[in-house]
Coordinates of C-alpha atoms in Angstrom, one line a residue:
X1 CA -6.2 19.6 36.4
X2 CA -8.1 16.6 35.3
X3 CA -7.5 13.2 37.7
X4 CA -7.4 9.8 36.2
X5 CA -10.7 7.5 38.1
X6 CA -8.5 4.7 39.8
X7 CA -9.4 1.5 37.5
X8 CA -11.1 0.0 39.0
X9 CA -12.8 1.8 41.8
X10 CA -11.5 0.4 45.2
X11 CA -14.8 -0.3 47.1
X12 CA -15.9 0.0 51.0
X13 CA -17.4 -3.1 52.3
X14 CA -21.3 -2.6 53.3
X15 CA -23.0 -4.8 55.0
X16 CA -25.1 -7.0 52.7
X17 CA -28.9 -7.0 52.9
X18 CA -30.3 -10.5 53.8
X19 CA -31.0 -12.4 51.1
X20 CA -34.2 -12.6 50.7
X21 CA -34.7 -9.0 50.7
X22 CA -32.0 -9.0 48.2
X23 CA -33.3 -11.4 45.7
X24 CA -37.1 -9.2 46.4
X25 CA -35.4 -6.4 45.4
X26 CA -33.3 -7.4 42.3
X27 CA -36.6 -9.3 41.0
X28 CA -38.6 -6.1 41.3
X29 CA -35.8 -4.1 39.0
X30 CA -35.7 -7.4 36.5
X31 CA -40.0 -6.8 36.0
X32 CA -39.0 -2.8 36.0
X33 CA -36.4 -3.5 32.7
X34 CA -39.0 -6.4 31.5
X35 CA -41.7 -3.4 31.3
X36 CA -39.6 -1.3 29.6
X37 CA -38.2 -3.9 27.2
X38 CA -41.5 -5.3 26.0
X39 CA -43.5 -2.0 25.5
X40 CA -40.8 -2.2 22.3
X41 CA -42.8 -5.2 21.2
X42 CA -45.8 -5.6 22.8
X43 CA -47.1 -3.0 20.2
X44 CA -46.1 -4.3 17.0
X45 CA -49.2 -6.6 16.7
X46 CA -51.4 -4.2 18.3
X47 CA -50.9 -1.6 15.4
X48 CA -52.8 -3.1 12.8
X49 CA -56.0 -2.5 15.2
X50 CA -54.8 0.7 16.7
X51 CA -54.5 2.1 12.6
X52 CA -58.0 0.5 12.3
X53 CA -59.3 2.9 15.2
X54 CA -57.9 5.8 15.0
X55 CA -56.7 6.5 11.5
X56 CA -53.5 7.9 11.0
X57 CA -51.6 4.7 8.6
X58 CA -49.0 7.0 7.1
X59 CA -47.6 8.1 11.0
X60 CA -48.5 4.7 12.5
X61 CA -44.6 4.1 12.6
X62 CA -43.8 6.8 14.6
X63 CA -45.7 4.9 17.4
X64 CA -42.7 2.6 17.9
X65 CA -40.1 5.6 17.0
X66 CA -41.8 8.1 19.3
X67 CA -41.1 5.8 22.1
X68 CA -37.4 4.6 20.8
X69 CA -36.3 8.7 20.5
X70 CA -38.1 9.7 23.8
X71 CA -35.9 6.9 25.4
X72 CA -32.4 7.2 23.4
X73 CA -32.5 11.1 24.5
X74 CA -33.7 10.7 28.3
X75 CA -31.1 7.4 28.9
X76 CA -27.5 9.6 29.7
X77 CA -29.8 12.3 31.6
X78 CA -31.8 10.0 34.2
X79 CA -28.4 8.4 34.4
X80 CA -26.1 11.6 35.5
X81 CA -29.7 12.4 37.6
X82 CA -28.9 9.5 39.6
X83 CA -25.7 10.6 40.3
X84 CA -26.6 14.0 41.6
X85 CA -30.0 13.0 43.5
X86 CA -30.1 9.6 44.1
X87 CA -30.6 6.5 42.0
X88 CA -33.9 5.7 44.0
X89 CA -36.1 8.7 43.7
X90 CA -35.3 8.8 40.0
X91 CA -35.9 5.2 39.3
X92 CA -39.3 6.1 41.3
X93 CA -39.9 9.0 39.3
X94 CA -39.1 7.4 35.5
X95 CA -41.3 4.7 36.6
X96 CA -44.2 7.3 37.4
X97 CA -43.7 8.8 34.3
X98 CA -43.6 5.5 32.2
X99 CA -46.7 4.6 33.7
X100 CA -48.6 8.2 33.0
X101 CA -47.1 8.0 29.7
X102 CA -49.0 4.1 29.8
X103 CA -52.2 5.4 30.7
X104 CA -52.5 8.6 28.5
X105 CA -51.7 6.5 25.5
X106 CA -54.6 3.8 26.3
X107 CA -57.1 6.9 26.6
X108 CA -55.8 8.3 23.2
X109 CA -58.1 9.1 20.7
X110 CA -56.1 10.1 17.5
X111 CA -52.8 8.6 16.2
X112 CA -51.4 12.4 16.7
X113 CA -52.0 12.0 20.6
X114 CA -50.8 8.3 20.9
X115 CA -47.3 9.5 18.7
X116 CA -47.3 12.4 21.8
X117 CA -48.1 10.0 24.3
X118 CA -45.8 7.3 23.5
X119 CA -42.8 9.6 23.3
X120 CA -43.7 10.3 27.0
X121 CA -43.9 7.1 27.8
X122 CA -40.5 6.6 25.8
X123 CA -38.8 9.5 28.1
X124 CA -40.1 7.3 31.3
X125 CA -38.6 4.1 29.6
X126 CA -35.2 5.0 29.3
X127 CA -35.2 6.5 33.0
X128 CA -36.2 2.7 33.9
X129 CA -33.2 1.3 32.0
X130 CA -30.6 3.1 33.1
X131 CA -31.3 3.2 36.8
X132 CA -31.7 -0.3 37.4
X133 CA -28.4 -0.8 35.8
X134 CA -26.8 2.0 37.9
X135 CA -28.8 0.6 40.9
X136 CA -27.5 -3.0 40.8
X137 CA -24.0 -1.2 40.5
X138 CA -24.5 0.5 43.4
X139 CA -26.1 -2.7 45.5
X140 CA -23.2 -4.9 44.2
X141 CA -19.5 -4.8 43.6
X142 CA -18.4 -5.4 39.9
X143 CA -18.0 -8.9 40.4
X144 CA -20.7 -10.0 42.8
X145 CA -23.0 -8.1 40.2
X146 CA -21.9 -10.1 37.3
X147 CA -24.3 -12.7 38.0
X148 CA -27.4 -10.2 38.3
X149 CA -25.8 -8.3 35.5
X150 CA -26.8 -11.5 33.7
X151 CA -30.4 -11.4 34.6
X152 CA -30.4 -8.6 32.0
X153 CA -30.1 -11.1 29.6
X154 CA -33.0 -13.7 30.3
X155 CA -35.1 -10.7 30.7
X156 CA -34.2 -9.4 27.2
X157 CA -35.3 -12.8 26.1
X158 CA -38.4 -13.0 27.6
X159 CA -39.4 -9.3 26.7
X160 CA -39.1 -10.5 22.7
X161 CA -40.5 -14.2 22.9
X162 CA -44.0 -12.6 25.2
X163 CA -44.4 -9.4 23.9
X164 CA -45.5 -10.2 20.1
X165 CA -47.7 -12.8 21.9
X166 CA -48.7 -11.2 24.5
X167 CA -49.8 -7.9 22.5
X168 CA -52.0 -10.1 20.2
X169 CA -53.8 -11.7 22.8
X170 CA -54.6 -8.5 24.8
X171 CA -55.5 -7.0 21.2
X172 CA -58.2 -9.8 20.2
X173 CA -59.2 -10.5 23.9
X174 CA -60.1 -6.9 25.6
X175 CA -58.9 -4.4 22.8
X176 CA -55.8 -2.6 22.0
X177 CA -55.2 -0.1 24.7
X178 CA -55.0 -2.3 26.9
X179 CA -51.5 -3.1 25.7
X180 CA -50.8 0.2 27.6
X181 CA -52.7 -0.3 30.3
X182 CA -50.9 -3.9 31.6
X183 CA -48.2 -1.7 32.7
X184 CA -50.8 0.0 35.3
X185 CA -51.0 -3.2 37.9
X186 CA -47.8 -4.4 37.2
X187 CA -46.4 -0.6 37.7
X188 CA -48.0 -0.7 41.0
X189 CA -47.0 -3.2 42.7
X190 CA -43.3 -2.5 41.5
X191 CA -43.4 1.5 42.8
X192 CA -44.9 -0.1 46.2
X193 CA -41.7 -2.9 46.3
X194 CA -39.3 -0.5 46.1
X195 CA -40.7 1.9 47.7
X196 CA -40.5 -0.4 50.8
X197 CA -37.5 -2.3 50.3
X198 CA -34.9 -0.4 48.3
X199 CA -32.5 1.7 50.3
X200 CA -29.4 3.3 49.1
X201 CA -27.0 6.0 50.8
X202 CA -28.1 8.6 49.6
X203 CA -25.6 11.3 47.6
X204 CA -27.3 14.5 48.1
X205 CA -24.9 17.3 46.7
X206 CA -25.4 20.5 46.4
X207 CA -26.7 20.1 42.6
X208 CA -25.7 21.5 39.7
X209 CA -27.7 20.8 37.2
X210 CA -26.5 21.2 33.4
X211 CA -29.8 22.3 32.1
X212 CA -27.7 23.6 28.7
X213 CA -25.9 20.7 28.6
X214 CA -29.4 18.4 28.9
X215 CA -31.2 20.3 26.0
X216 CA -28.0 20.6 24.0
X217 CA -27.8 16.4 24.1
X218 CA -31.5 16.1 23.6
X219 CA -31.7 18.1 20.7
X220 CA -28.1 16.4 18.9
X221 CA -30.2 12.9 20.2
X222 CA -33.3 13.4 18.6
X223 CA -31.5 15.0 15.5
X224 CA -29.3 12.2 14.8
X225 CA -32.6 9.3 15.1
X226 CA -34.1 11.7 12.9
X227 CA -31.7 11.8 10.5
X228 CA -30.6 8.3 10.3
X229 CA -34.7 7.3 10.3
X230 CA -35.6 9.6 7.4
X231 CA -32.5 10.0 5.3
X232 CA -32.7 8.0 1.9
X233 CA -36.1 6.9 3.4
X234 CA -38.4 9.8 3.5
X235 CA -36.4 12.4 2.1
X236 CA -33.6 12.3 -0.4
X237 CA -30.2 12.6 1.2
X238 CA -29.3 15.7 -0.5
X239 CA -32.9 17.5 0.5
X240 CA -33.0 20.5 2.6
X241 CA -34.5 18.6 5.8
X242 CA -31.5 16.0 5.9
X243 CA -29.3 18.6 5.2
X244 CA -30.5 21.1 7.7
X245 CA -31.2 18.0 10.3
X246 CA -27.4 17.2 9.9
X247 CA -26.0 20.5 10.1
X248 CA -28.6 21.1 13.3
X249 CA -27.1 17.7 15.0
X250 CA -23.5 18.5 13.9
X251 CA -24.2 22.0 16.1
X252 CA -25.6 20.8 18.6
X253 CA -22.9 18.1 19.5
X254 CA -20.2 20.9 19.1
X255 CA -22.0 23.0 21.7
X256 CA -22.7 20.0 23.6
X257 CA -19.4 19.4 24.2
X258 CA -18.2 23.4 24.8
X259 CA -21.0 23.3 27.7
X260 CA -19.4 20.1 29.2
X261 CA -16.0 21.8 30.0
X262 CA -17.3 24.6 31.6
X263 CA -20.3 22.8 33.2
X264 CA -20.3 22.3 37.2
X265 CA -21.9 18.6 37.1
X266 CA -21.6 18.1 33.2
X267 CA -24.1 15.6 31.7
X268 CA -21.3 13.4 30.6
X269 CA -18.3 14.7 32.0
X270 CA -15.2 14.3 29.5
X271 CA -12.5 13.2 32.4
X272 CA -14.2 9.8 31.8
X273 CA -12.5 9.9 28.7
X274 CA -9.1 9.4 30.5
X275 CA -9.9 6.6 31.4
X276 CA -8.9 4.0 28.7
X277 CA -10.8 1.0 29.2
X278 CA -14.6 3.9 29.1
X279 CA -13.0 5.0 26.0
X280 CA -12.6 1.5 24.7
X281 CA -16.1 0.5 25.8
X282 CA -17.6 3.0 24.3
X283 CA -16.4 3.0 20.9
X284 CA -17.5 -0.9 20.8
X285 CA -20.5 -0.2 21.9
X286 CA -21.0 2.1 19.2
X287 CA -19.6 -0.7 16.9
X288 CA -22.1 -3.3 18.5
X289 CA -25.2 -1.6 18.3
X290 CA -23.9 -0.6 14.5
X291 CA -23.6 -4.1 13.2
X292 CA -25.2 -6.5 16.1
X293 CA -28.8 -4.8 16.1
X294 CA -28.3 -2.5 13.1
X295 CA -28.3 -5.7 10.6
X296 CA -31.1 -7.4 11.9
X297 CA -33.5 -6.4 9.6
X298 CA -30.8 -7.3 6.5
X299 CA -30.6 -11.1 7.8
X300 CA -34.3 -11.4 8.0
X301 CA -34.7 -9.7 4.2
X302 CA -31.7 -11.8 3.1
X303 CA -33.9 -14.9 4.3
X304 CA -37.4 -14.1 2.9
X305 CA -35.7 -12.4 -0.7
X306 CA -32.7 -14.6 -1.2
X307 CA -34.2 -18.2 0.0
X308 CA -37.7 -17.7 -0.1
X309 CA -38.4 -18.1 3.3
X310 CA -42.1 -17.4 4.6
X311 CA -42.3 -14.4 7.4
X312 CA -43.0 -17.3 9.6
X313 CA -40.0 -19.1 8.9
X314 CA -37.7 -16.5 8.9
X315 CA -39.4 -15.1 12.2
X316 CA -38.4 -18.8 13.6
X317 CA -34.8 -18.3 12.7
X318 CA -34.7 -15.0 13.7
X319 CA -36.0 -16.1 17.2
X320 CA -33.5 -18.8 17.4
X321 CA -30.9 -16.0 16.9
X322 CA -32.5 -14.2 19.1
X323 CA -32.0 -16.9 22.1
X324 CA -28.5 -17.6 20.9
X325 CA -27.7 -14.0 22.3
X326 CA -29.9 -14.3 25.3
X327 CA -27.6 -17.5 26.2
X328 CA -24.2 -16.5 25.5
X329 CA -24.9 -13.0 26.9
X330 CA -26.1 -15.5 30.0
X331 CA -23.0 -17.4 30.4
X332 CA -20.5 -15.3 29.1
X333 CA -21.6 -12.9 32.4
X334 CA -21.4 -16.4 34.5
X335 CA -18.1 -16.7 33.5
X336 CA -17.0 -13.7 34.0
X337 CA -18.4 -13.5 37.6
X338 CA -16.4 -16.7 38.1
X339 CA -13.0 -15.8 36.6
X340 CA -13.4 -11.6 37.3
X341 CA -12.0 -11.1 33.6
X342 CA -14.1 -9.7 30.8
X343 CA -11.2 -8.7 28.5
X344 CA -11.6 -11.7 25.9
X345 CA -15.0 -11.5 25.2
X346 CA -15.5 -8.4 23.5
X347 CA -12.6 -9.1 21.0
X348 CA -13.9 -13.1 20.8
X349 CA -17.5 -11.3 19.7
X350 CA -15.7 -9.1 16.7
X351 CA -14.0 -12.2 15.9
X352 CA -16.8 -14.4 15.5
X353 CA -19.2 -11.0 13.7
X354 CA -16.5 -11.0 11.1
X355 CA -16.6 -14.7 10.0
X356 CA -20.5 -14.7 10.0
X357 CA -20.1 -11.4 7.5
X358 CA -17.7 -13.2 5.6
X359 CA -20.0 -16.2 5.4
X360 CA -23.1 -14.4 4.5
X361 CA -21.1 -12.4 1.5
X362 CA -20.0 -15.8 -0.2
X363 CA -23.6 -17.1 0.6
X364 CA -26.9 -16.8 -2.3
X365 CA -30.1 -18.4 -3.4
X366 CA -28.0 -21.7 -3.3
X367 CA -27.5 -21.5 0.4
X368 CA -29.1 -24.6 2.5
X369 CA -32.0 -23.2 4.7
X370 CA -30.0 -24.9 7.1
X371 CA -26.5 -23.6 6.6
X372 CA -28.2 -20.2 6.5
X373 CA -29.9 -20.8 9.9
X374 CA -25.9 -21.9 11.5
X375 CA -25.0 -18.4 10.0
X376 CA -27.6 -16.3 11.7
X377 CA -26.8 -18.3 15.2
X378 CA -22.8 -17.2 14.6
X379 CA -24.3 -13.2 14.9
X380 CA -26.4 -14.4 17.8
X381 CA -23.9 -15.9 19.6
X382 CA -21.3 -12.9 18.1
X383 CA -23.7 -10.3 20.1
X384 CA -24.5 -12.2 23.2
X385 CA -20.9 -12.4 24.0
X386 CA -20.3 -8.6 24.3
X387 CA -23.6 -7.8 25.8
X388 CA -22.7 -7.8 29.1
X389 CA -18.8 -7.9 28.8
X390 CA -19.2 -4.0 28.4
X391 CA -21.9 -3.6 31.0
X392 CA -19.6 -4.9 33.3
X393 CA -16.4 -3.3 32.2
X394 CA -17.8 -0.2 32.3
X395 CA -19.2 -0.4 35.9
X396 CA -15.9 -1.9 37.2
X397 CA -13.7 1.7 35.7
X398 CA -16.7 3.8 37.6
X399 CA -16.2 5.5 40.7
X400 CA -19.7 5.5 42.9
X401 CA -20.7 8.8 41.8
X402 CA -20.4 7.9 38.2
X403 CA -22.5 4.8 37.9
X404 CA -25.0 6.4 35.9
X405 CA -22.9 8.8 33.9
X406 CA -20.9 5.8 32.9
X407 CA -23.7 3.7 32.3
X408 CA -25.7 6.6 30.5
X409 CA -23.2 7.2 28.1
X410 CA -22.3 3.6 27.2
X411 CA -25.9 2.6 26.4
X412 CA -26.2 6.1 24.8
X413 CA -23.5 5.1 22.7
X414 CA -24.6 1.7 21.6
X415 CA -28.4 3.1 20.6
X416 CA -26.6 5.9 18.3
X417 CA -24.8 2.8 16.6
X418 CA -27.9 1.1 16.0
X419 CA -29.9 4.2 14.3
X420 CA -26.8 5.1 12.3
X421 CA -25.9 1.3 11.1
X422 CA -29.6 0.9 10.0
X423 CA -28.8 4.3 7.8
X424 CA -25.8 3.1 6.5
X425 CA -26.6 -0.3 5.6
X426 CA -30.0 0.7 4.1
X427 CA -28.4 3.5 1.8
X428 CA -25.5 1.1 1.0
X429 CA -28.1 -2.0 -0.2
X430 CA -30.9 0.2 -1.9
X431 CA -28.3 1.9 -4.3
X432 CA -27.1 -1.4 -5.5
X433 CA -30.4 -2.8 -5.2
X434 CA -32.3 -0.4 -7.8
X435 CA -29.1 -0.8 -10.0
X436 CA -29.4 -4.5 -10.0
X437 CA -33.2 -4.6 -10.7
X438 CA -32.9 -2.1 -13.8
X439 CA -29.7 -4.2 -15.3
X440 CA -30.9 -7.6 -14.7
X441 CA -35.1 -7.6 -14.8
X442 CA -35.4 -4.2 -16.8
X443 CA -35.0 -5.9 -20.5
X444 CA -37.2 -8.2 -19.2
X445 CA -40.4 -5.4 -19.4
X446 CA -40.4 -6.1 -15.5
X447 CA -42.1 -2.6 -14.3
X448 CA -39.6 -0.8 -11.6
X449 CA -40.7 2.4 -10.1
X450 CA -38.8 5.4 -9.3
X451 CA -37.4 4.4 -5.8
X452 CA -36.2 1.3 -8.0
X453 CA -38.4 -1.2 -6.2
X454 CA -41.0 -3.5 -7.2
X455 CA -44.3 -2.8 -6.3
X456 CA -46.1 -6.3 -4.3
X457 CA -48.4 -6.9 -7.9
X458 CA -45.5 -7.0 -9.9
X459 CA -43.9 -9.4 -8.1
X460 CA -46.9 -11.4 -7.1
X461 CA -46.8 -12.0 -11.4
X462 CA -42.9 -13.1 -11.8
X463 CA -42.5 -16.2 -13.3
X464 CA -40.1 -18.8 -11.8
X465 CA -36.9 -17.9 -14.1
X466 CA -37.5 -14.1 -12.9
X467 CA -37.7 -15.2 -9.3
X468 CA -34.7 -16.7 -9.4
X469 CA -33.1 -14.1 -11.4
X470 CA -34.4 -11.4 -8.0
X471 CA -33.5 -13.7 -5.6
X472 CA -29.8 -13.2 -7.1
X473 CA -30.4 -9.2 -7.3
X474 CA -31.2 -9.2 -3.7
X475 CA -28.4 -11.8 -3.0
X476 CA -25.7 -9.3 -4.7
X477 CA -27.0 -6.4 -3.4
X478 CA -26.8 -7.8 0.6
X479 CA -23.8 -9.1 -0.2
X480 CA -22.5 -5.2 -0.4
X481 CA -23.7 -4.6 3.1
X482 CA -22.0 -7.5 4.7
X483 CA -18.9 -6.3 2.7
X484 CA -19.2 -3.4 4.6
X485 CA -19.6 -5.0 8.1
X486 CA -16.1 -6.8 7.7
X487 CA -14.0 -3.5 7.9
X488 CA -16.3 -2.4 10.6
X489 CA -15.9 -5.6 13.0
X490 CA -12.0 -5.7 12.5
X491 CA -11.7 -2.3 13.4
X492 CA -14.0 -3.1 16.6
X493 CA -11.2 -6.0 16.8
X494 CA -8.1 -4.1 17.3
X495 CA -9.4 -1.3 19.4
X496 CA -11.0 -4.5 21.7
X497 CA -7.3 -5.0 22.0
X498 CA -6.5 -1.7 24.1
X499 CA -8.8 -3.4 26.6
X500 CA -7.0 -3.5 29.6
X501 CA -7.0 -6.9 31.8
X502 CA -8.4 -5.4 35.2
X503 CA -9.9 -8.1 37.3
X504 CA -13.4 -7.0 38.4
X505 CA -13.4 -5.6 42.3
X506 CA -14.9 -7.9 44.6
X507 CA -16.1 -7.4 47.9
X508 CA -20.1 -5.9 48.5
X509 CA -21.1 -2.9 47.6
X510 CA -19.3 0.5 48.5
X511 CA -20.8 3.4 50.5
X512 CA -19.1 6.2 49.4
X513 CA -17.6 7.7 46.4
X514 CA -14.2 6.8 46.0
X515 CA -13.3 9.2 43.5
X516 CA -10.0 11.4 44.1
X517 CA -11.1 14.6 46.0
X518 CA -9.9 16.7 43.1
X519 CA -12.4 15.1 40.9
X520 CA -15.2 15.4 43.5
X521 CA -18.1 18.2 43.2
X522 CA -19.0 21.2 45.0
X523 CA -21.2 20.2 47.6
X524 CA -21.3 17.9 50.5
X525 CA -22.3 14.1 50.5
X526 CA -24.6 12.9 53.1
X527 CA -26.2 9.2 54.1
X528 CA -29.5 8.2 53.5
X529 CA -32.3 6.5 52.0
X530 CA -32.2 8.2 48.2

């Protein structure tokens, strides 16, 4: 019989580490998520000279989605290894792995080997993310850790403001590799940190590892980023490699889930499920990552095609976006830590993502720069306000054991949305798009190739009235896609609804499970340092 995890989980007082220790510690995880957020950036402005060196320009973009899959897949199973072996040696390990993944890529010498390298480096990267967050839910209670949780935040914001910088100047200074090897020094001194200074009770059961379950969820991961990053794109939706990819993924989620009711210590076990507020979280997660980082791309097109913008100007409001959701993430987590409620925010967020869509689909070339720039800082703000909200309401429904399955599974869920919302909108705008180009600049003698784009000559030779007349094509056809985020965010709306108002537990942080004996594992728990 399946038991219900309490909600939330009622925690054993530890006694606090001093705080100095404490803030050593929690500073050493924030540079640990800071080296795995920034290696998503640092890059981009290294690749022009990394193409330059080693060759390879038609697979220089699986440099960034090498490292993206290699982390979506690893995420929910560092997470559940936490659970089983202890959050500490796994952080350690990821960490070792992120920074052998660091230093093979620096030594590469063909774009074949740096793709290889980097997905390593990926799988290291997603072990970093995960355990930190499962870590500072095991050093705090739900609501002490608000505050930290927020920390997550300001380190998201500095990853994305230094890392373009910080990758060019490396590039021109001492050369592109090292861009990977930064991490090295840096890496260092953080394995020696918490090495020294981290100590957790250990959970050492008698460990069942699900290696089906593992490969079954890394092959329906890396399926589903391949499908959603090549259909429409590479291949032709109805082509025998999306097909097949589909039909693979499809197969491989089906078994997944077989192998997680008969599994011993399941990946993601499906009792979390019961729980209503996990099941909420999840699904607006998925909804988040969908429209909040799936659309990013669409505003900054609908800036340069629609207004005109430069890719400077466009990169400036996209920035100030950007900080509009490293600030309200911020605060939103300090209020929450104050008040111990998080239910408002994450229906607040759909609230406000619904009135920016609407405001974008009655917006066009006609738009102020200005107005357009308020628009864009209504998604920021829109994003920043659930950020954290379901961070934090997933910890607080997580008995001690499950930190890292919860965790795993939540962020899982969030990447999936992004990969399949960047799909979506993509195949929703470029149908209308090469519609629109062929009814409104064909008579025109305009040359439109297959794909029904223009190619950069041809549009370096439009005359004003034509410019105009594209800058409405692209206007109608991103008008379609944020049609199609309205339905999306209302939906997010009412199930944000079936969030339950549970006050965040207080207290420090708890020593031992304090899930049901039924639900426990085979195996005994014992103290430690893990």
């Amino acid at each position: 019989m399946v038991s219900r995890s309490p909600e939330p989980a009622v925690a054993t007082a530890a006694q606090p580490a001093a705080p100095a220790k404490t803030h050593a510690v929690v500073l050493t995880l924030m540079v640990t998520v800071f080296l795995s957020l920034l290696d998503t950036q640092i890059v981009a402005t290294a690749l022009p000279r990394v193409v330059s060196d080693l060759g390879g320009l038609d697979q220089f973009a699986w440099v960034t989605t090498g490292y993206l899959i290699g982390g979506s897949a690893a995420v929910p199973v560092y997470g559940k290894l936490g659970d089983l072996l202890g959050r500490k040696r796994v952080l350690i390990a990821s960490t070792v792995v992120f920074l052998l993944g660091s230093a093979l890529c620096g030594l590469a010498q063909t774009m074949g080997q740096l793709i290889a390298y980097r997905v390593v480096q990926g799988i290291g990267s997603g072990g970093l993310f995960i355990s930190v967050l499962a870590i500072i839910g095991e050093m705090f209670s739900p609501r002490e850790g608000a505050r930290y949780y927020g920390w997550f935040s300001l380190t998201f914001g500095a990853a994305s403001l230094a890392g373009p910088t910080l990758g060019g100047f490396l590039t021109e200074l001492v050369g592109w590799r090292w861009v990977f090897f930064v991490n090295l020094p840096v890496g260092a001194v953080v394995l020696l940190v918490l090495s020294t200074l981290l100590h957790l009770p250990a959970r050492r059961h008698e460990a069942h590892i699900d290696h089906a379950g593992v490969v079954l969820l890394v092959l329906t991961v890396v399926g589903l980023n391949l499908l959603t990053g090549w259909a429409g794109v590479i291949y032709a939706w109805s082509s025998p490699v999306i097909v097949g990819l589909a039909a693979g993924s499809a197969i491989a989620m089906v078994l997944f889930v077989l192998s997680q009711r008969r599994a011993v210590d399941p990946v993601i076990p499906l009792r979390l499920f019961t729980n209503r507020t996990f099941t909420t979280v999840v699904i607006l997660g998925f909804i988040s990552g969908f429209v909040g980082l799936g659309l990013i791309n669409y505003l900054v097109l609908w800036l340069q095609t629609v207004l005109g913008l430069d890719a400077e100007e466009s990169g400036l409001a996209l920035t100030a976006m950007m900080l509009a959701v490293v600030l309200t993430s911020y605060l939103s987590t300090k209020v929450i830590g104050h008040t111990g409620s998080y239910r408002w925010f994450p229906a607040l967020s759909m609230a406000v993502f619904a009135i920016a869509a609407v405001l974008f689909s009655t917006a066009g070339p006609s738009t102020g720069t200005l107005l357009a720039v308020v628009y864009m800082l209504l998604f920021g703000i829109a994003g920043g306000l659930n950020a954290q909200a379901l961070s934090l309401a997933a910890r607080n429904t997580a008995s001690m054991r499950d930190i890292g399955a919860v965790q795993g599974t939540a962020a899982l869920m969030r990447q999936l949305g992004t990969a399949l919302g960047v799909s979506f909108f993509a195949a929703v705008m470029s149908g209308r798009l090469g519609a629109g180009l062929h009814d409104r600049l064909g008579t025109s003698g305009v040359h439109i190739d297959k794909n029904g784009s223009l190619a950069p000559e041809v549009l370096a030779e439009l005359s004003t009235p034509l410019r105009v007349e594209l800058a409405g094509v692209y206007a109608d056809s991103l008008r379609v896609v944020f049609y199609a985020v309205i339905p999306m965010v209302l939906i997010g709306l009412v199930v944000s609804l079936f969030l339950k108002d549970v006050k965040l537990a207080g207290g420090h942080a708890p020593t031992e499970p304090e899930t049901s004996s039924a639900a426990e594992p085979a195996g005994s728990v014992t103290r430690g340092d893990s």
